[in-house]
PDB file of C-alpha atoms in Angstrom:
ATOM      1  CA  MET A 205      23.290 -70.541 226.833  1.00 88.00           C
ATOM      2  CA  THR A 206      24.033 -67.601 224.550  1.00 97.00           C
ATOM      3  CA  ILE A 207      25.501 -68.366 221.135  1.00 99.00           C
ATOM      4  CA  LYS A 208      28.200 -66.024 219.858  1.00 99.00           C
ATOM      5  CA  LEU A 209      27.846 -65.211 216.156  1.00 99.00           C
ATOM      6  CA  TYR A 210      30.731 -63.715 214.193  1.00 99.00           C
ATOM      7  CA  GLU A 211      29.353 -61.872 211.172  1.00 99.00           C
ATOM      8  CA  LEU A 212      30.729 -59.688 208.393  1.00 99.00           C
ATOM      9  CA  ALA A 213      30.430 -55.908 208.610  1.00 99.00           C
ATOM     10  CA  GLY A 214      32.153 -52.857 207.206  1.00 99.00           C
ATOM     11  CA  ILE A 215      33.012 -49.571 208.897  1.00 99.00           C
ATOM     12  CA  ASP A 216      29.450 -49.302 210.228  1.00 99.00           C
ATOM     13  CA  LYS A 217      29.262 -52.292 212.561  1.00 98.00           C
ATOM     14  CA  SER A 218      25.476 -51.968 212.807  1.00 98.00           C
ATOM     15  CA  ARG A 219      25.078 -53.017 209.149  1.00 99.00           C
ATOM     16  CA  PRO A 220      26.140 -56.674 208.796  1.00 99.00           C
ATOM     17  CA  PHE A 221      25.762 -57.529 205.127  1.00 99.00           C
ATOM     18  CA  SER A 222      27.004 -61.030 204.304  1.00 99.00           C
ATOM     19  CA  PRO A 223      24.323 -63.250 202.707  1.00 99.00           C
ATOM     20  CA  HIS A 224      25.682 -66.273 204.544  1.00 99.00           C
ATOM     21  CA  CYS A 225      25.662 -64.491 207.895  1.00 99.00           C
ATOM     22  CA  TRP A 226      22.053 -63.454 207.338  1.00 99.00           C
ATOM     23  CA  LYS A 227      21.153 -67.103 206.754  1.00 99.00           C
ATOM     24  CA  ALA A 228      22.681 -67.902 210.143  1.00 99.00           C
ATOM     25  CA  ARG A 229      21.079 -64.888 211.846  1.00 99.00           C
ATOM     26  CA  MET A 230      17.631 -65.870 210.635  1.00 99.00           C
ATOM     27  CA  ALA A 231      18.170 -69.524 211.574  1.00 99.00           C
ATOM     28  CA  LEU A 232      19.213 -68.542 215.109  1.00 99.00           C
ATOM     29  CA  ALA A 233      16.146 -66.320 215.476  1.00 99.00           C
ATOM     30  CA  HIS A 234      13.955 -69.096 214.042  1.00 99.00           C
ATOM     31  CA  LYS A 235      15.124 -71.401 216.846  1.00 98.00           C
ATOM     32  CA  GLN A 236      14.632 -68.627 219.431  1.00 98.00           C
ATOM     33  CA  VAL A 237      18.246 -68.730 220.558  1.00 97.00           C
ATOM     34  CA  GLU A 238      19.852 -65.879 222.493  1.00 97.00           C
ATOM     35  CA  VAL A 239      22.661 -64.446 220.366  1.00 99.00           C
ATOM     36  CA  GLU A 240      25.677 -62.223 220.947  1.00 99.00           C
ATOM     37  CA  THR A 241      26.848 -60.791 217.611  1.00 99.00           C
ATOM     38  CA  VAL A 242      30.482 -59.933 216.928  1.00 99.00           C
ATOM     39  CA  PRO A 243      31.033 -57.870 213.761  1.00 99.00           C
ATOM     40  CA  VAL A 244      34.295 -58.494 211.904  1.00 99.00           C
ATOM     41  CA  GLY A 245      35.837 -57.207 208.690  1.00 99.00           C
ATOM     42  CA  PHE A 246      37.284 -59.325 205.893  1.00 99.00           C
ATOM     43  CA  THR A 247      40.858 -59.049 207.141  1.00 98.00           C
ATOM     44  CA  ALA A 248      39.897 -59.970 210.720  1.00 98.00           C
ATOM     45  CA  ILE A 249      38.249 -63.293 209.839  1.00 98.00           C
ATOM     46  CA  ALA A 250      41.516 -65.206 210.214  1.00 97.00           C
ATOM     47  CA  GLU A 251      41.726 -64.081 213.870  1.00 96.00           C
ATOM     48  CA  ILE A 252      38.318 -65.444 214.913  1.00 98.00           C
ATOM     49  CA  GLU A 253      38.458 -67.942 217.807  1.00 97.00           C
ATOM     50  CA  ASN A 254      42.260 -68.051 217.958  1.00 92.00           C
ATOM     51  CA  GLY A 255      42.703 -68.315 214.212  1.00 92.00           C
ATOM     52  CA  GLY A 256      42.130 -70.844 211.476  1.00 90.00           C
ATOM     53  CA  GLN A 257      38.851 -69.473 210.123  1.00 97.00           C
ATOM     54  CA  THR A 258      38.588 -68.539 206.455  1.00 97.00           C
ATOM     55  CA  SER A 259      34.995 -67.304 206.238  1.00 98.00           C
ATOM     56  CA  VAL A 260      31.978 -66.232 208.243  1.00 99.00           C
ATOM     57  CA  PRO A 261      29.538 -66.948 209.758  1.00 99.00           C
ATOM     58  CA  VAL A 262      31.179 -68.693 212.683  1.00 99.00           C
ATOM     59  CA  ILE A 263      29.397 -69.491 215.938  1.00 99.00           C
ATOM     60  CA  ARG A 264      30.665 -70.460 219.362  1.00 98.00           C
ATOM     61  CA  HIS A 265      28.282 -72.401 221.589  1.00 98.00           C
ATOM     62  CA  GLY A 266      29.986 -73.485 224.788  1.00 97.00           C
ATOM     63  CA  GLU A 267      33.004 -75.496 223.698  1.00 97.00           C
ATOM     64  CA  LYS A 268      31.793 -75.930 220.125  1.00 97.00           C
ATOM     65  CA  VAL A 269      32.899 -73.721 217.225  1.00 98.00           C
ATOM     66  CA  ILE A 270      31.009 -74.168 213.956  1.00 98.00           C
ATOM     67  CA  ALA A 271      31.611 -72.413 210.645  1.00 98.00           C
ATOM     68  CA  ASP A 272      29.394 -72.337 207.519  1.00 98.00           C
ATOM     69  CA  SER A 273      25.753 -71.266 207.561  1.00 99.00           C
ATOM     70  CA  PHE A 274      24.379 -74.655 206.475  1.00 99.00           C
ATOM     71  CA  LYS A 275      26.389 -76.501 209.134  1.00 99.00           C
ATOM     72  CA  ILE A 276      25.136 -73.974 211.684  1.00 99.00           C
ATOM     73  CA  ALA A 277      21.528 -74.652 210.661  1.00 99.00           C
ATOM     74  CA  LEU A 278      22.054 -78.407 210.995  1.00 98.00           C
ATOM     75  CA  TYR A 279      23.676 -77.887 214.387  1.00 99.00           C
ATOM     76  CA  LEU A 280      20.718 -75.810 215.575  1.00 99.00           C
ATOM     77  CA  ARG A 281      18.319 -78.504 214.359  1.00 98.00           C
ATOM     78  CA  ASP A 282      20.102 -81.076 216.515  1.00 98.00           C
ATOM     79  CA  ALA A 283      20.852 -78.844 219.511  1.00 98.00           C
ATOM     80  CA  TYR A 284      17.325 -77.425 219.786  1.00 98.00           C
ATOM     81  CA  PRO A 285      14.905 -80.052 218.437  1.00 96.00           C
ATOM     82  CA  ASP A 286      11.990 -78.803 220.558  1.00 96.00           C
ATOM     83  CA  ARG A 287      12.575 -75.056 220.412  1.00 95.00           C
ATOM     84  CA  GLY A 288      10.790 -72.893 217.861  1.00 93.00           C
ATOM     85  CA  ASP A 289       9.679 -74.192 214.488  1.00 95.00           C
ATOM     86  CA  PRO A 290      11.728 -76.744 212.525  1.00 98.00           C
ATOM     87  CA  LEU A 291      14.335 -75.374 210.127  1.00 98.00           C
ATOM     88  CA  PHE A 292      13.975 -78.550 208.055  1.00 98.00           C
ATOM     89  CA  ARG A 293      10.697 -80.435 207.605  1.00 94.00           C
ATOM     90  CA  GLY A 294      10.625 -83.985 206.327  1.00 89.00           C
ATOM     91  CA  GLU A 295      13.187 -86.341 204.854  1.00 87.00           C
ATOM     92  CA  GLY A 296      13.744 -84.403 201.632  1.00 93.00           C
ATOM     93  CA  SER A 297      14.042 -80.942 203.157  1.00 97.00           C
ATOM     94  CA  ILE A 298      17.826 -80.954 203.571  1.00 98.00           C
ATOM     95  CA  PRO A 299      18.591 -82.019 199.962  1.00 97.00           C
ATOM     96  CA  LEU A 300      16.024 -79.445 198.799  1.00 95.00           C
ATOM     97  CA  ALA A 301      17.761 -76.733 200.812  1.00 98.00           C
ATOM     98  CA  ARG A 302      21.105 -77.816 199.322  1.00 98.00           C
ATOM     99  CA  PHE A 303      19.630 -77.390 195.847  1.00 98.00           C
ATOM    100  CA  VAL A 304      18.275 -73.944 196.736  1.00 98.00           C
ATOM    101  CA  GLU A 305      21.726 -73.006 198.047  1.00 99.00           C
ATOM    102  CA  ALA A 306      23.415 -74.178 194.830  1.00 99.00           C
ATOM    103  CA  TRP A 307      20.934 -72.207 192.724  1.00 98.00           C
ATOM    104  CA  SER A 308      21.224 -69.102 194.892  1.00 99.00           C
ATOM    105  CA  GLN A 309      25.014 -69.034 194.876  1.00 98.00           C
ATOM    106  CA  SER A 310      25.404 -69.815 191.174  1.00 98.00           C
ATOM    107  CA  GLN A 311      22.649 -67.518 189.882  1.00 98.00           C
ATOM    108  CA  LEU A 312      21.556 -64.912 192.407  1.00 99.00           C
ATOM    109  CA  HIS A 313      24.912 -64.265 194.096  1.00 99.00           C
ATOM    110  CA  SER A 314      26.694 -63.876 190.748  1.00 98.00           C
ATOM    111  CA  TRP A 315      24.220 -61.212 189.625  1.00 99.00           C
ATOM    112  CA  ILE A 316      24.304 -59.357 192.957  1.00 99.00           C
ATOM    113  CA  ILE A 317      28.096 -59.129 193.220  1.00 99.00           C
ATOM    114  CA  GLN A 318      28.266 -57.694 189.707  1.00 98.00           C
ATOM    115  CA  TRP A 319      25.666 -55.109 190.718  1.00 99.00           C
ATOM    116  CA  SER A 320      26.950 -54.286 194.214  1.00 99.00           C
ATOM    117  CA  ALA A 321      30.743 -54.643 194.084  1.00 99.00           C
ATOM    118  CA  VAL A 322      31.504 -50.909 194.182  1.00 99.00           C
ATOM    119  CA  ASP A 323      28.821 -50.303 196.825  1.00 99.00           C
ATOM    120  CA  ILE A 324      30.290 -53.020 199.065  1.00 99.00           C
ATOM    121  CA  HIS A 325      33.787 -51.606 198.570  1.00 99.00           C
ATOM    122  CA  ALA A 326      32.570 -48.193 199.768  1.00 99.00           C
ATOM    123  CA  MET A 327      31.352 -49.732 203.047  1.00 99.00           C
ATOM    124  CA  LEU A 328      34.790 -51.076 204.028  1.00 99.00           C
ATOM    125  CA  ASN A 329      37.873 -49.740 205.798  1.00 99.00           C
ATOM    126  CA  ALA A 330      41.095 -49.308 203.821  1.00 99.00           C
ATOM    127  CA  ALA A 331      42.567 -52.740 204.610  1.00 99.00           C
ATOM    128  CA  ASP A 332      39.337 -54.535 203.768  1.00 99.00           C
ATOM    129  CA  GLN A 333      38.932 -52.456 200.599  1.00 99.00           C
ATOM    130  CA  ALA A 334      42.320 -53.625 199.342  1.00 99.00           C
ATOM    131  CA  HIS A 335      41.479 -57.251 200.163  1.00 99.00           C
ATOM    132  CA  PHE A 336      38.038 -57.065 198.548  1.00 99.00           C
ATOM    133  CA  ARG A 337      39.235 -55.299 195.401  1.00 99.00           C
ATOM    134  CA  ALA A 338      42.089 -57.742 194.827  1.00 99.00           C
ATOM    135  CA  LYS A 339      39.837 -60.787 195.271  1.00 98.00           C
ATOM    136  CA  ARG A 340      36.965 -59.545 193.135  1.00 98.00           C
ATOM    137  CA  GLU A 341      39.046 -58.088 190.310  1.00 99.00           C
ATOM    138  CA  LYS A 342      40.896 -61.384 190.043  1.00 98.00           C
ATOM    139  CA  GLN A 343      37.500 -63.098 189.840  1.00 97.00           C
ATOM    140  CA  PHE A 344      36.096 -60.622 187.284  1.00 98.00           C
ATOM    141  CA  GLY A 345      39.237 -60.234 185.183  1.00 98.00           C
ATOM    142  CA  ARG A 346      38.631 -56.465 185.102  1.00 98.00           C
ATOM    143  CA  THR A 347      38.097 -53.588 187.505  1.00 98.00           C
ATOM    144  CA  MET A 348      35.025 -53.404 189.701  1.00 98.00           C
ATOM    145  CA  GLU A 349      34.159 -50.072 188.121  1.00 98.00           C
ATOM    146  CA  GLU A 350      34.107 -51.708 184.687  1.00 98.00           C
ATOM    147  CA  VAL A 351      31.904 -54.510 185.998  1.00 98.00           C
ATOM    148  CA  VAL A 352      29.227 -52.198 187.409  1.00 98.00           C
ATOM    149  CA  ALA A 353      29.378 -49.563 184.655  1.00 98.00           C
ATOM    150  CA  ASP A 354      26.432 -51.032 182.741  1.00 96.00           C
ATOM    151  CA  ARG A 355      24.502 -52.404 185.710  1.00 98.00           C
ATOM    152  CA  GLU A 356      21.354 -50.329 185.115  1.00 97.00           C
ATOM    153  CA  GLY A 357      20.960 -52.093 181.788  1.00 97.00           C
ATOM    154  CA  ARG A 358      20.999 -55.429 183.627  1.00 97.00           C
ATOM    155  CA  ALA A 359      18.340 -54.526 186.204  1.00 98.00           C
ATOM    156  CA  GLY A 360      15.657 -56.621 184.494  1.00 97.00           C
ATOM    157  CA  GLN A 361      17.763 -59.761 184.850  1.00 98.00           C
ATOM    158  CA  LEU A 362      16.952 -59.925 188.562  1.00 98.00           C
ATOM    159  CA  ARG A 363      13.279 -60.656 187.910  1.00 98.00           C
ATOM    160  CA  GLN A 364      14.242 -63.404 185.468  1.00 98.00           C
ATOM    161  CA  ILE A 365      16.687 -64.988 187.926  1.00 99.00           C
ATOM    162  CA  LEU A 366      13.967 -65.081 190.588  1.00 99.00           C
ATOM    163  CA  THR A 367      11.555 -67.004 188.320  1.00 98.00           C
ATOM    164  CA  PRO A 368      11.955 -70.382 190.133  1.00 98.00           C
ATOM    165  CA  ILE A 369      10.978 -68.789 193.455  1.00 98.00           C
ATOM    166  CA  ARG A 370       8.073 -66.946 191.831  1.00 99.00           C
ATOM    167  CA  MET A 371       6.750 -70.168 190.323  1.00 98.00           C
ATOM    168  CA  MET A 372       6.990 -72.009 193.643  1.00 97.00           C
ATOM    169  CA  LEU A 373       5.271 -69.176 195.525  1.00 98.00           C
ATOM    170  CA  ALA A 374       2.284 -69.574 193.207  1.00 97.00           C
ATOM    171  CA  HIS A 375       1.530 -72.780 195.136  1.00 98.00           C
ATOM    172  CA  GLN A 376       2.579 -71.951 198.700  1.00 98.00           C
ATOM    173  CA  PRO A 377       3.500 -68.908 200.825  1.00 98.00           C
ATOM    174  CA  TYR A 378       7.086 -69.999 201.549  1.00 98.00           C
ATOM    175  CA  LEU A 379       9.688 -72.285 200.021  1.00 98.00           C
ATOM    176  CA  GLY A 380       9.344 -74.342 203.190  1.00 96.00           C
ATOM    177  CA  GLY A 381       5.580 -74.709 202.677  1.00 96.00           C
ATOM    178  CA  SER A 382       3.029 -73.051 204.942  1.00 97.00           C
ATOM    179  CA  GLN A 383       5.781 -71.703 207.212  1.00 97.00           C
ATOM    180  CA  PRO A 384       9.304 -70.413 206.487  1.00 98.00           C
ATOM    181  CA  ALA A 385      12.200 -72.855 206.718  1.00 98.00           C
ATOM    182  CA  PHE A 386      15.950 -72.702 206.180  1.00 99.00           C
ATOM    183  CA  ALA A 387      15.385 -73.018 202.425  1.00 99.00           C
ATOM    184  CA  ASP A 388      13.681 -69.596 202.572  1.00 99.00           C
ATOM    185  CA  TYR A 389      16.553 -67.989 204.438  1.00 99.00           C
ATOM    186  CA  ILE A 390      19.045 -68.945 201.719  1.00 99.00           C
ATOM    187  CA  PRO A 391      17.779 -66.674 198.904  1.00 99.00           C
ATOM    188  CA  PHE A 392      16.522 -64.225 201.518  1.00 99.00           C
ATOM    189  CA  GLY A 393      20.104 -63.790 202.745  1.00 99.00           C
ATOM    190  CA  ALA A 394      21.250 -62.980 199.217  1.00 99.00           C
ATOM    191  CA  LEU A 395      18.507 -60.393 198.701  1.00 99.00           C
ATOM    192  CA  GLN A 396      19.185 -58.868 202.125  1.00 99.00           C
ATOM    193  CA  TRP A 397      22.827 -58.509 201.022  1.00 99.00           C
ATOM    194  CA  LEU A 398      21.602 -56.553 197.989  1.00 99.00           C
ATOM    195  CA  ARG A 399      19.181 -54.483 200.096  1.00 99.00           C
ATOM    196  CA  ILE A 400      21.796 -53.430 202.651  1.00 99.00           C
ATOM    197  CA  CYS A 401      24.610 -52.742 200.185  1.00 99.00           C
ATOM    198  CA  SER A 402      22.802 -51.235 197.190  1.00 99.00           C
ATOM    199  CA  GLY A 403      19.104 -50.883 197.946  1.00 99.00           C
ATOM    200  CA  LEU A 404      16.236 -52.431 196.005  1.00 98.00           C
ATOM    201  CA  ALA A 405      15.260 -49.669 193.578  1.00 97.00           C
ATOM    202  CA  MET A 406      15.946 -52.036 190.658  1.00 97.00           C
ATOM    203  CA  TRP A 407      13.411 -54.631 191.903  1.00 98.00           C
ATOM    204  CA  ASP A 408       9.756 -54.327 190.864  1.00 94.00           C
ATOM    205  CA  ARG A 409       7.469 -53.832 193.850  1.00 95.00           C
ATOM    206  CA  ASP A 410       4.699 -55.850 192.180  1.00 96.00           C
ATOM    207  CA  ASP A 411       6.869 -58.981 192.014  1.00 98.00           C
ATOM    208  CA  PRO A 412       5.337 -61.736 194.209  1.00 98.00           C
ATOM    209  CA  VAL A 413       8.888 -62.606 195.291  1.00 99.00           C
ATOM    210  CA  ARG A 414       9.171 -59.077 196.657  1.00 98.00           C
ATOM    211  CA  ASP A 415       6.082 -59.717 198.808  1.00 98.00           C
ATOM    212  CA  TRP A 416       7.678 -62.936 200.139  1.00 99.00           C
ATOM    213  CA  PHE A 417      10.888 -61.016 200.881  1.00 99.00           C
ATOM    214  CA  GLU A 418       9.010 -58.247 202.714  1.00 98.00           C
ATOM    215  CA  ARG A 419       7.250 -60.840 204.884  1.00 99.00           C
ATOM    216  CA  LEU A 420      10.592 -62.364 205.813  1.00 99.00           C
ATOM    217  CA  LEU A 421      11.969 -58.917 206.680  1.00 99.00           C
ATOM    218  CA  ASP A 422       9.202 -58.670 209.283  1.00 99.00           C
ATOM    219  CA  LEU A 423       9.823 -62.100 210.829  1.00 99.00           C
ATOM    220  CA  HIS A 424      11.340 -62.459 214.278  1.00 98.00           C
ATOM    221  CA  GLY A 425      10.268 -59.025 215.425  1.00 98.00           C
ATOM    222  CA  GLY A 426      11.505 -57.331 212.272  1.00 99.00           C
ATOM    223  CA  LEU A 427      15.089 -58.499 212.841  1.00 99.00           C
ATOM    224  CA  ALA A 428      16.194 -58.104 209.225  1.00 99.00           C
ATOM    225  CA  ARG A 429      14.228 -54.898 208.612  1.00 99.00           C
ATOM    226  CA  SER A 430      15.960 -53.284 211.612  1.00 98.00           C
ATOM    227  CA  VAL A 431      19.013 -52.801 209.380  1.00 99.00           C
ATOM    228  CA  PRO A 432      17.964 -49.964 207.047  1.00 98.00           C
ATOM    229  CA  GLU A 433      18.017 -50.340 203.286  1.00 99.00           C
ATOM    230  CA  ALA A 434      20.860 -48.584 201.470  1.00 98.00           C
ATOM    231  CA  SER A 435      19.809 -45.168 200.231  1.00 88.00           C
ATOM    232  CA  ARG A 436      21.540 -45.475 196.845  1.00 60.00           C
TER     233      ARG A 436
END
């Protein structure tokens, strides 16, 4: 049965960019599930599945509607135990993935939004631009333009933020061990967000984390690489 995935996109519906939606996309591909994608803008999220949703990703699978990328991954684990590779391996893999998610959202996401805010805004229609600007400027306490004005001077911070991943990759090819797992898709989703919205010119190509990211771009038939990098 096909799973319907609602994911965030701007004016160009072929460029879904949400880090959380990319976690779900990669998890669905990992479990070899047939997917129908439905792109939505920020202001259309509340209308998904007859209303009541506040964020994406959201999936519909038969009669079930599930929101939140981590809940989706857990659902896929239970719904498809024998299909594809496991998203979680071993008793401690779910708490580990929760820790990776907390680190990614508190460290990596905060740096990316302060780099990419204006680029994301430019991808949106007028209604979504107004929504996005109001939300982010309330969060920042200043305009988006002020936030990104000195971003080039902060480029080196990305390598520092990625240090925990770099140290782990010194011992194994993926966060999940010998094969990728949901823990890999969490920071991958954040970096794919950056790639699609702003490009990766600020990220050193000799960084071992960059090699890990490039390998994940090529997974599942190049699913993530099929969305071109921003040209900025």
